[in-house]
Amino acid sequence: QLARTASLMGTSFPPGIAGELSGMPPAAVEHGFVALDRSGLVVEDGPGRLRFEHPLVRQALYDELVPAVRQRLHAAAYADLARRGRFGEAAEHAIRADLMGDADAAALLERVGRAALEAGALQAGVVRLEAAANMLGDRAGTALLLTLAEALCAAGRPADGATRCEEVLALTDAAWDVRVQALMLLGRCRFLVGEGDRGASETAYAVSLAEQ
């Protein structure tokens, strides 16, 4: 039980959090980690962390978890890690927990995604921002959608970026400057997918709207 819970957190994991999530009494957790250590299944992996010696064993343990249980444990791990301020790790569990409609989880994902973009980790930023937008659905804000669209465009997914721009333009209450930004970005995405005429049209419309 302890090993399966630890497998939820990846090949390398913090034992304290794994023990809490297992739901086992503290004494049982201690004995469990002793047994795992003596068996050679886990080894030390730096201060405050343990690591599964064999990644395939970790994957097998993870796969044994019933999907509903796996999702519940990921949600619990997200909440615990977010409370501890370990936002990067919490974001991974929020994605796996599929917390649809959870505004707090989406806000954390957006914050971590923006930080990844600022650090130059484009793909990681896209994954987190996309998860935040999907989690919010129709409630995703224009700032999130436009940032995601630009990141998708930069990451070689201009068609998906165009779709996000269109979501912004479909909002009847979007401010004129937001619409201009969305149109300019949409034009760029059109050019990148080989639709030059449509790209030029979107860009010209953006200029016209800005002039007005």
Coordinates of N, CA and C in Angstrom, one line a residue:
Q1 N 0.8 -1.2 0.0 CA 0.0 0.0 0.0 C 0.9 1.3 0.0
L2 N 1.9 1.2 0.8 CA 2.8 2.4 0.9 C 3.5 2.6 -0.5
A3 N 4.0 1.4 -1.0 CA 4.7 1.5 -2.3 C 3.8 2.0 -3.4
R4 N 2.6 1.6 -3.4 CA 1.7 2.0 -4.5 C 1.4 3.5 -4.4
T5 N 1.2 4.0 -3.1 CA 1.0 5.4 -2.9 C 2.2 6.2 -3.3
A6 N 3.4 5.7 -3.0 CA 4.7 6.4 -3.4 C 4.8 6.4 -4.9
S7 N 4.4 5.4 -5.6 CA 4.5 5.3 -7.0 C 3.7 6.4 -7.7
L8 N 2.7 6.9 -7.0 CA 1.9 8.0 -7.5 C 2.7 9.3 -7.7
M9 N 3.8 9.4 -7.0 CA 4.5 10.7 -7.0 C 5.7 10.6 -7.9
G10 N 5.9 9.6 -8.6 CA 7.0 9.5 -9.6 C 8.1 8.6 -9.1
T11 N 9.1 8.5 -9.9 CA 10.3 7.6 -9.5 C 11.0 8.1 -8.3
S12 N 11.1 9.4 -8.1 CA 11.7 10.0 -7.0 C 10.5 10.7 -6.2
F13 N 10.5 10.5 -4.9 CA 9.3 11.0 -4.1 C 9.7 11.4 -2.7
P14 N 9.0 12.4 -2.1 CA 9.2 12.7 -0.7 C 8.5 11.7 0.2
P15 N 9.2 11.0 1.1 CA 8.5 9.9 1.8 C 7.5 10.4 2.8
G16 N 7.7 11.6 3.4 CA 6.7 12.2 4.3 C 5.3 12.3 3.7
I17 N 5.3 12.9 2.5 CA 4.0 13.1 1.9 C 3.4 11.8 1.4
A18 N 4.3 10.9 0.9 CA 3.8 9.6 0.5 C 3.2 8.8 1.7
G19 N 3.8 9.0 2.9 CA 3.3 8.3 4.1 C 1.9 8.9 4.5
E20 N 1.8 10.2 4.4 CA 0.5 10.8 4.8 C -0.6 10.4 3.8
L21 N -0.3 10.3 2.5 CA -1.3 10.0 1.6 C -1.7 8.5 1.6
S22 N -0.9 7.7 2.2 CA -1.2 6.3 2.2 C -2.3 6.0 3.2
G23 N -2.6 6.9 4.2 CA -3.6 6.6 5.1 C -3.2 5.6 6.2
M24 N -2.0 5.2 6.2 CA -1.5 4.3 7.2 C -1.1 5.0 8.5
P25 N -1.2 4.3 9.7 CA -0.7 4.9 10.9 C 0.8 5.1 10.8
P26 N 1.3 6.2 11.5 CA 2.8 6.5 11.4 C 3.7 5.3 11.7
A27 N 3.4 4.5 12.7 CA 4.3 3.3 12.9 C 4.3 2.4 11.8
A28 N 3.1 2.2 11.1 CA 3.1 1.3 10.0 C 3.9 1.9 8.8
V29 N 3.8 3.2 8.6 CA 4.6 3.9 7.6 C 6.1 3.7 7.8
E30 N 6.5 3.8 9.0 CA 7.9 3.7 9.3 C 8.4 2.2 9.0
H31 N 7.6 1.3 9.5 CA 7.9 -0.1 9.2 C 7.9 -0.4 7.7
G32 N 7.0 0.2 7.0 CA 6.8 0.0 5.6 C 8.1 0.5 4.8
F33 N 8.6 1.7 5.2 CA 9.8 2.2 4.5 C 11.0 1.4 4.9
V34 N 11.1 0.9 6.1 CA 12.2 0.0 6.4 C 12.2 -1.2 5.6
A35 N 11.0 -1.8 5.4 CA 10.9 -3.0 4.5 C 11.2 -2.7 3.1
L36 N 10.8 -1.6 2.6 CA 11.1 -1.2 1.2 C 12.6 -1.0 1.0
D37 N 13.2 -0.4 2.0 CA 14.6 -0.1 1.9 C 15.4 -1.4 2.0
R38 N 15.0 -2.3 2.9 CA 15.7 -3.6 3.0 C 15.5 -4.5 1.8
S39 N 14.4 -4.3 1.1 CA 14.1 -5.1 -0.1 C 14.9 -4.6 -1.3
G40 N 15.4 -3.4 -1.2 CA 16.1 -2.8 -2.3 C 15.2 -2.1 -3.3
L41 N 14.0 -2.0 -3.0 CA 13.0 -1.4 -3.9 C 13.2 0.1 -4.0
V42 N 13.6 0.7 -2.8 CA 13.8 2.2 -2.8 C 15.1 2.4 -2.2
V43 N 15.7 3.5 -2.6 CA 17.0 4.0 -2.1 C 17.0 5.5 -1.9
E44 N 17.9 6.0 -1.2 CA 18.0 7.4 -0.9 C 18.2 8.2 -2.2
D45 N 17.6 9.4 -2.4 CA 17.8 10.2 -3.6 C 18.0 11.6 -3.2
G46 N 18.9 11.9 -2.3 CA 19.2 13.2 -1.9 C 18.4 13.5 -0.6
P47 N 18.6 14.7 -0.1 CA 18.0 15.1 1.2 C 16.4 15.1 1.1
G48 N 15.8 14.3 2.0 CA 14.4 14.3 2.0 C 13.6 13.6 0.9
R49 N 14.3 12.8 0.2 CA 13.7 12.1 -1.0 C 14.2 10.6 -1.0
L50 N 13.3 9.8 -1.5 CA 13.6 8.4 -1.8 C 13.3 8.2 -3.3
R51 N 13.9 7.1 -3.8 CA 13.7 6.8 -5.3 C 13.5 5.3 -5.5
F52 N 12.6 5.0 -6.3 CA 12.5 3.6 -6.7 C 13.7 3.2 -7.5
E53 N 14.3 2.1 -7.1 CA 15.6 1.6 -7.8 C 15.3 1.2 -9.2
H54 N 14.1 0.6 -9.4 CA 13.7 0.1 -10.7 C 12.5 0.9 -11.2
P55 N 12.6 1.8 -12.2 CA 11.4 2.5 -12.7 C 10.3 1.6 -13.2
L56 N 10.6 0.5 -13.7 CA 9.5 -0.4 -14.2 C 8.7 -0.9 -13.1
V57 N 9.3 -1.2 -11.9 CA 8.6 -1.6 -10.7 C 7.6 -0.5 -10.3
R58 N 8.2 0.7 -10.3 CA 7.3 1.9 -9.9 C 6.1 2.0 -10.9
Q59 N 6.4 1.8 -12.2 CA 5.3 1.9 -13.1 C 4.2 0.8 -12.9
A60 N 4.7 -0.4 -12.6 CA 3.8 -1.5 -12.4 C 2.9 -1.3 -11.2
L61 N 3.5 -0.7 -10.1 CA 2.7 -0.4 -8.9 C 1.7 0.7 -9.2
Y62 N 2.1 1.7 -10.0 CA 1.2 2.8 -10.4 C 0.0 2.2 -11.2
D63 N 0.3 1.3 -12.1 CA -0.7 0.8 -13.0 C -1.7 -0.1 -12.3
E64 N -1.3 -0.6 -11.1 CA -2.2 -1.4 -10.3 C -3.3 -0.6 -9.6
L65 N -3.1 0.7 -9.5 CA -4.1 1.5 -8.8 C -5.3 1.6 -9.7
V66 N -6.5 1.4 -9.1 CA -7.7 1.5 -9.8 C -7.8 3.0 -10.2
P67 N -8.3 3.3 -11.5 CA -8.3 4.7 -12.0 C -9.0 5.7 -11.0
A68 N -10.1 5.3 -10.4 CA -10.8 6.2 -9.5 C -10.0 6.5 -8.3
V69 N -9.3 5.5 -7.8 CA -8.4 5.6 -6.6 C -7.2 6.5 -7.0
R70 N -6.6 6.2 -8.1 CA -5.5 7.0 -8.6 C -5.9 8.5 -8.7
Q71 N -7.0 8.8 -9.3 CA -7.5 10.2 -9.4 C -7.6 10.8 -8.1
R72 N -8.3 10.1 -7.1 CA -8.5 10.6 -5.8 C -7.1 10.9 -5.1
L73 N -6.2 10.0 -5.2 CA -4.9 10.2 -4.6 C -4.1 11.4 -5.2
H74 N -4.2 11.5 -6.6 CA -3.6 12.7 -7.2 C -4.2 14.0 -6.7
A75 N -5.5 14.0 -6.5 CA -6.2 15.2 -6.0 C -5.7 15.5 -4.6
A76 N -5.5 14.5 -3.8 CA -5.0 14.7 -2.4 C -3.6 15.2 -2.4
A77 N -2.8 14.6 -3.3 CA -1.4 15.0 -3.4 C -1.3 16.5 -3.9
Y78 N -2.1 16.8 -4.8 CA -2.2 18.2 -5.3 C -2.4 19.2 -4.1
A79 N -3.5 18.9 -3.3 CA -3.9 19.7 -2.2 C -2.8 19.8 -1.2
D80 N -2.1 18.7 -0.9 CA -1.1 18.7 0.1 C 0.2 19.5 -0.3
L81 N 0.6 19.3 -1.6 CA 1.8 20.0 -2.1 C 1.5 21.4 -2.3
A82 N 0.3 21.8 -2.7 CA 0.0 23.2 -2.8 C 0.0 23.9 -1.5
R83 N -0.5 23.2 -0.4 CA -0.5 23.8 0.9 C 0.9 24.0 1.4
R84 N 1.9 23.1 1.0 CA 3.3 23.2 1.4 C 4.0 24.2 0.5
G85 N 3.4 24.8 -0.5 CA 4.1 25.8 -1.4 C 4.9 25.1 -2.5
R86 N 4.7 23.8 -2.7 CA 5.5 23.1 -3.7 C 4.7 23.1 -5.0
F87 N 4.6 24.3 -5.6 CA 3.6 24.5 -6.7 C 3.9 23.7 -7.9
G88 N 5.2 23.6 -8.3 CA 5.5 22.8 -9.5 C 5.1 21.4 -9.4
E89 N 5.3 20.8 -8.3 CA 4.9 19.4 -8.1 C 3.4 19.3 -8.0
A90 N 2.8 20.3 -7.3 CA 1.3 20.3 -7.2 C 0.6 20.3 -8.5
A91 N 1.2 21.1 -9.5 CA 0.7 21.3 -10.8 C 0.6 19.9 -11.5
E92 N 1.6 19.1 -11.4 CA 1.6 17.8 -12.1 C 0.4 16.9 -11.6
H93 N 0.2 17.0 -10.3 CA -0.9 16.2 -9.7 C -2.3 16.8 -10.1
A94 N -2.3 18.1 -10.2 CA -3.6 18.7 -10.5 C -4.0 18.3 -11.9
I95 N -3.1 18.2 -12.8 CA -3.3 17.7 -14.2 C -3.8 16.3 -14.2
R96 N -3.2 15.4 -13.4 CA -3.5 14.0 -13.4 C -4.8 13.7 -12.7
A97 N -5.1 14.6 -11.7 CA -6.4 14.5 -11.0 C -7.6 14.9 -11.8
D98 N -7.4 15.6 -12.9 CA -8.5 16.0 -13.7 C -9.6 16.8 -12.9
L99 N -9.1 17.9 -12.3 CA -10.0 18.7 -11.5 C -10.8 19.7 -12.3
M100 N -11.7 19.2 -13.1 CA -12.5 20.0 -13.9 C -13.3 21.0 -13.1
G101 N -13.2 22.3 -13.5 CA -14.0 23.4 -12.9 C -13.3 23.9 -11.6
D102 N -12.2 23.4 -11.2 CA -11.6 23.8 -10.0 C -10.8 25.1 -10.3
A103 N -11.3 26.3 -9.9 CA -10.7 27.5 -10.2 C -9.3 27.7 -9.5
D104 N -9.2 27.2 -8.3 CA -7.9 27.3 -7.5 C -6.8 26.5 -8.2
A105 N -7.2 25.3 -8.6 CA -6.2 24.5 -9.3 C -5.8 25.1 -10.7
A106 N -6.8 25.6 -11.4 CA -6.5 26.3 -12.7 C -5.6 27.5 -12.5
A107 N -5.8 28.3 -11.4 CA -5.0 29.4 -11.1 C -3.6 29.0 -10.9
L108 N -3.4 27.9 -10.1 CA -2.1 27.4 -9.8 C -1.4 27.0 -11.1
L109 N -2.1 26.3 -11.9 CA -1.5 25.8 -13.2 C -1.1 27.0 -14.1
E110 N -2.0 28.0 -14.1 CA -1.7 29.2 -15.0 C -0.4 29.9 -14.4
R111 N -0.3 30.0 -13.1 CA 0.8 30.7 -12.5 C 2.1 29.9 -12.8
V112 N 2.1 28.6 -12.6 CA 3.2 27.7 -12.9 C 3.6 27.7 -14.4
G113 N 2.5 27.7 -15.2 CA 2.8 27.8 -16.7 C 3.4 29.0 -17.1
R114 N 3.0 30.2 -16.6 CA 3.6 31.5 -16.9 C 5.1 31.5 -16.5
A115 N 5.3 31.0 -15.3 CA 6.7 30.9 -14.8 C 7.6 30.1 -15.7
A116 N 7.0 29.0 -16.2 CA 7.8 28.1 -17.1 C 8.2 28.8 -18.4
L117 N 7.2 29.6 -18.9 CA 7.5 30.4 -20.1 C 8.5 31.4 -19.9
E118 N 8.5 32.1 -18.7 CA 9.5 33.1 -18.4 C 10.9 32.5 -18.3
A119 N 10.9 31.2 -17.8 CA 12.2 30.5 -17.6 C 12.7 29.9 -18.9
G120 N 11.9 30.0 -20.0 CA 12.3 29.4 -21.3 C 11.9 28.0 -21.5
A121 N 11.1 27.5 -20.6 CA 10.6 26.1 -20.7 C 9.3 26.1 -21.5
L122 N 9.3 26.2 -22.8 CA 8.2 26.4 -23.6 C 7.2 25.3 -23.5
Q123 N 7.6 24.1 -23.7 CA 6.7 22.9 -23.7 C 6.1 22.7 -22.4
A124 N 6.8 22.9 -21.3 CA 6.3 22.7 -20.0 C 5.2 23.8 -19.7
G125 N 5.5 25.0 -20.2 CA 4.5 26.1 -20.0 C 3.2 25.8 -20.8
V126 N 3.3 25.3 -22.0 CA 2.2 25.0 -22.8 C 1.3 23.9 -22.1
V127 N 1.9 22.9 -21.6 CA 1.2 21.8 -21.0 C 0.4 22.3 -19.8
R128 N 1.0 23.2 -19.0 CA 0.3 23.7 -17.8 C -0.8 24.7 -18.2
L129 N -0.5 25.6 -19.1 CA -1.5 26.6 -19.5 C -2.7 25.9 -20.2
E130 N -2.4 24.9 -21.0 CA -3.5 24.2 -21.7 C -4.3 23.4 -20.7
A131 N -3.7 22.9 -19.7 CA -4.5 22.2 -18.7 C -5.4 23.2 -17.9
A132 N -4.8 24.3 -17.6 CA -5.6 25.4 -16.9 C -6.8 25.8 -17.7
A133 N -6.6 26.0 -19.0 CA -7.7 26.5 -19.9 C -8.8 25.4 -20.0
N134 N -8.3 24.1 -20.2 CA -9.3 23.0 -20.3 C -10.0 22.8 -19.0
M135 N -9.4 23.0 -17.9 CA -10.0 22.9 -16.6 C -11.1 23.9 -16.4
L136 N -10.9 25.1 -16.9 CA -11.9 26.2 -16.7 C -13.0 26.1 -17.8
G137 N -12.7 25.6 -18.9 CA -13.7 25.5 -20.0 C -14.1 26.9 -20.5
D138 N -15.4 27.1 -20.5 CA -16.0 28.4 -20.9 C -15.6 29.6 -20.0
R139 N -15.1 29.3 -18.8 CA -14.8 30.3 -17.8 C -13.3 30.8 -17.9
A140 N -12.6 30.2 -18.9 CA -11.2 30.6 -19.0 C -11.1 32.1 -19.4
G141 N -10.3 32.9 -18.8 CA -10.2 34.3 -19.1 C -9.4 34.6 -20.4
T142 N -9.6 35.8 -20.9 CA -8.9 36.2 -22.1 C -7.4 36.2 -22.0
A143 N -6.9 36.6 -20.8 CA -5.5 36.7 -20.6 C -4.8 35.3 -20.7
L144 N -5.5 34.3 -20.1 CA -5.0 33.0 -20.1 C -5.0 32.4 -21.6
L145 N -6.2 32.7 -22.3 CA -6.3 32.1 -23.6 C -5.3 32.7 -24.6
L146 N -5.1 34.0 -24.5 CA -4.1 34.7 -25.4 C -2.7 34.2 -25.1
T147 N -2.3 34.1 -23.8 CA -1.0 33.6 -23.5 C -0.8 32.2 -24.0
L148 N -1.8 31.4 -23.8 CA -1.8 30.0 -24.3 C -1.7 30.0 -25.8
A149 N -2.4 30.8 -26.5 CA -2.4 30.9 -28.0 C -1.0 31.3 -28.5
E150 N -0.4 32.2 -27.8 CA 0.9 32.7 -28.3 C 2.0 31.6 -28.0
A151 N 1.8 30.9 -26.9 CA 2.8 29.8 -26.6 C 2.6 28.6 -27.5
L152 N 1.3 28.3 -27.9 CA 1.1 27.2 -28.8 C 1.7 27.6 -30.2
C153 N 1.5 28.8 -30.6 CA 2.1 29.3 -31.9 C 3.6 29.1 -31.9
A154 N 4.2 29.5 -30.8 CA 5.7 29.4 -30.7 C 6.2 28.0 -30.6
A155 N 5.3 27.1 -30.1 CA 5.7 25.7 -29.9 C 5.4 24.9 -31.1
G156 N 5.1 25.5 -32.2 CA 4.9 24.8 -33.5 C 3.5 24.2 -33.6
R157 N 2.5 24.8 -32.9 CA 1.1 24.3 -33.0 C 0.2 25.5 -33.3
P158 N 0.5 26.2 -34.5 CA -0.3 27.4 -34.8 C -1.8 27.1 -35.0
A159 N -2.1 25.9 -35.5 CA -3.6 25.6 -35.7 C -4.3 25.6 -34.4
D160 N -3.7 25.0 -33.3 CA -4.3 25.1 -32.0 C -4.3 26.5 -31.4
G161 N -3.2 27.2 -31.7 CA -3.2 28.6 -31.3 C -4.3 29.4 -31.9
A162 N -4.6 29.2 -33.2 CA -5.7 29.9 -33.9 C -7.0 29.5 -33.2
T163 N -7.2 28.3 -32.8 CA -8.5 27.9 -32.2 C -8.7 28.7 -30.9
R164 N -7.6 28.9 -30.1 CA -7.7 29.6 -28.9 C -8.0 31.1 -29.1
C165 N -7.4 31.6 -30.2 CA -7.7 33.0 -30.6 C -9.2 33.2 -30.9
E166 N -9.7 32.2 -31.6 CA -11.1 32.2 -32.0 C -12.0 32.1 -30.8
E167 N -11.6 31.4 -29.8 CA -12.4 31.4 -28.5 C -12.5 32.8 -27.9
V168 N -11.4 33.5 -28.0 CA -11.4 34.9 -27.4 C -12.3 35.8 -28.2
L169 N -12.2 35.7 -29.6 CA -13.1 36.5 -30.4 C -14.5 36.2 -30.3
A170 N -14.8 35.0 -29.9 CA -16.2 34.6 -29.7 C -16.9 35.2 -28.5
L171 N -16.1 35.7 -27.6 CA -16.6 36.4 -26.4 C -17.1 37.7 -26.7
T172 N -18.4 37.9 -26.6 CA -19.0 39.2 -27.0 C -18.6 40.4 -26.1
D173 N -18.2 40.1 -24.8 CA -17.8 41.1 -23.9 C -16.3 41.4 -23.9
A174 N -15.5 40.9 -24.9 CA -14.1 41.1 -24.9 C -13.8 42.6 -25.3
A175 N -12.9 43.2 -24.6 CA -12.6 44.6 -24.9 C -11.9 44.7 -26.2
W176 N -12.0 46.0 -26.8 CA -11.5 46.2 -28.2 C -10.0 45.9 -28.3
D177 N -9.2 46.2 -27.2 CA -7.8 46.0 -27.3 C -7.5 44.5 -27.2
V178 N -8.3 43.8 -26.5 CA -8.2 42.3 -26.4 C -8.5 41.7 -27.8
R179 N -9.5 42.2 -28.4 CA -9.8 41.7 -29.8 C -8.7 42.0 -30.8
V180 N -8.1 43.2 -30.7 CA -7.0 43.5 -31.6 C -5.9 42.5 -31.4
Q181 N -5.5 42.3 -30.1 CA -4.5 41.4 -29.8 C -4.8 40.0 -30.4
A182 N -6.0 39.5 -30.2 CA -6.4 38.2 -30.6 C -6.4 38.1 -32.2
L183 N -6.8 39.2 -32.8 CA -6.8 39.2 -34.3 C -5.3 39.2 -34.9
M184 N -4.5 40.0 -34.2 CA -3.1 40.0 -34.7 C -2.4 38.6 -34.5
L185 N -2.7 38.0 -33.4 CA -2.1 36.7 -33.1 C -2.8 35.6 -34.1
L186 N -4.0 35.8 -34.3 CA -4.7 34.8 -35.2 C -4.1 35.0 -36.6
G187 N -3.9 36.2 -37.0 CA -3.3 36.4 -38.3 C -1.9 35.7 -38.4
R188 N -1.1 35.8 -37.4 CA 0.2 35.1 -37.4 C 0.0 33.6 -37.5
C189 N -0.9 33.1 -36.7 CA -1.2 31.6 -36.8 C -1.6 31.2 -38.2
R190 N -2.5 32.0 -38.8 CA -2.9 31.7 -40.2 C -1.7 31.6 -41.2
F191 N -0.8 32.6 -41.0 CA 0.4 32.6 -41.9 C 1.2 31.3 -41.7
L192 N 1.3 30.9 -40.5 CA 2.2 29.8 -40.1 C 1.6 28.5 -40.6
V193 N 0.3 28.4 -40.8 CA -0.3 27.2 -41.3 C -0.5 27.2 -42.8
G194 N 0.0 28.3 -43.4 CA 0.0 28.4 -44.9 C -1.3 29.1 -45.4
E195 N -2.0 29.8 -44.6 CA -3.2 30.5 -45.0 C -2.9 32.0 -45.1
G196 N -2.1 32.3 -46.1 CA -1.6 33.7 -46.1 C -2.8 34.7 -46.3
D197 N -3.7 34.4 -47.2 CA -4.8 35.4 -47.5 C -5.6 35.6 -46.2
R198 N -6.0 34.5 -45.5 CA -6.7 34.7 -44.3 C -5.9 35.4 -43.2
G199 N -4.6 35.2 -43.1 CA -3.8 35.8 -42.2 C -3.7 37.3 -42.5
A200 N -3.6 37.7 -43.7 CA -3.6 39.1 -44.1 C -4.9 39.8 -43.7
S201 N -6.0 39.1 -44.0 CA -7.3 39.6 -43.7 C -7.5 39.9 -42.2
E202 N -7.1 38.9 -41.4 CA -7.2 39.0 -39.9 C -6.4 40.2 -39.4
T203 N -5.1 40.3 -40.0 CA -4.3 41.4 -39.6 C -4.8 42.8 -40.0
A204 N -5.3 42.8 -41.2 CA -5.9 44.1 -41.6 C -7.1 44.5 -40.8
Y205 N -7.9 43.5 -40.4 CA -9.1 43.8 -39.6 C -8.6 44.3 -38.2
A206 N -7.5 43.7 -37.7 CA -7.0 44.2 -36.4 C -6.5 45.6 -36.5
V207 N -5.8 46.0 -37.5 CA -5.4 47.4 -37.7 C -6.6 48.3 -37.8
S208 N -7.6 47.9 -38.6 CA -8.8 48.8 -38.8 C -9.5 49.0 -37.4
L209 N -9.6 47.9 -36.6 CA -10.2 48.0 -35.3 C -9.4 48.9 -34.4
A210 N -8.1 48.8 -34.4 CA -7.3 49.6 -33.6 C -7.4 51.1 -34.0
E211 N -7.5 51.4 -35.3 CA -7.6 52.8 -35.8 C -8.9 53.4 -35.3
Q212 N -10.0 52.6 -35.4 CA -11.3 53.0 -34.9 C -11.3 53.3 -33.4

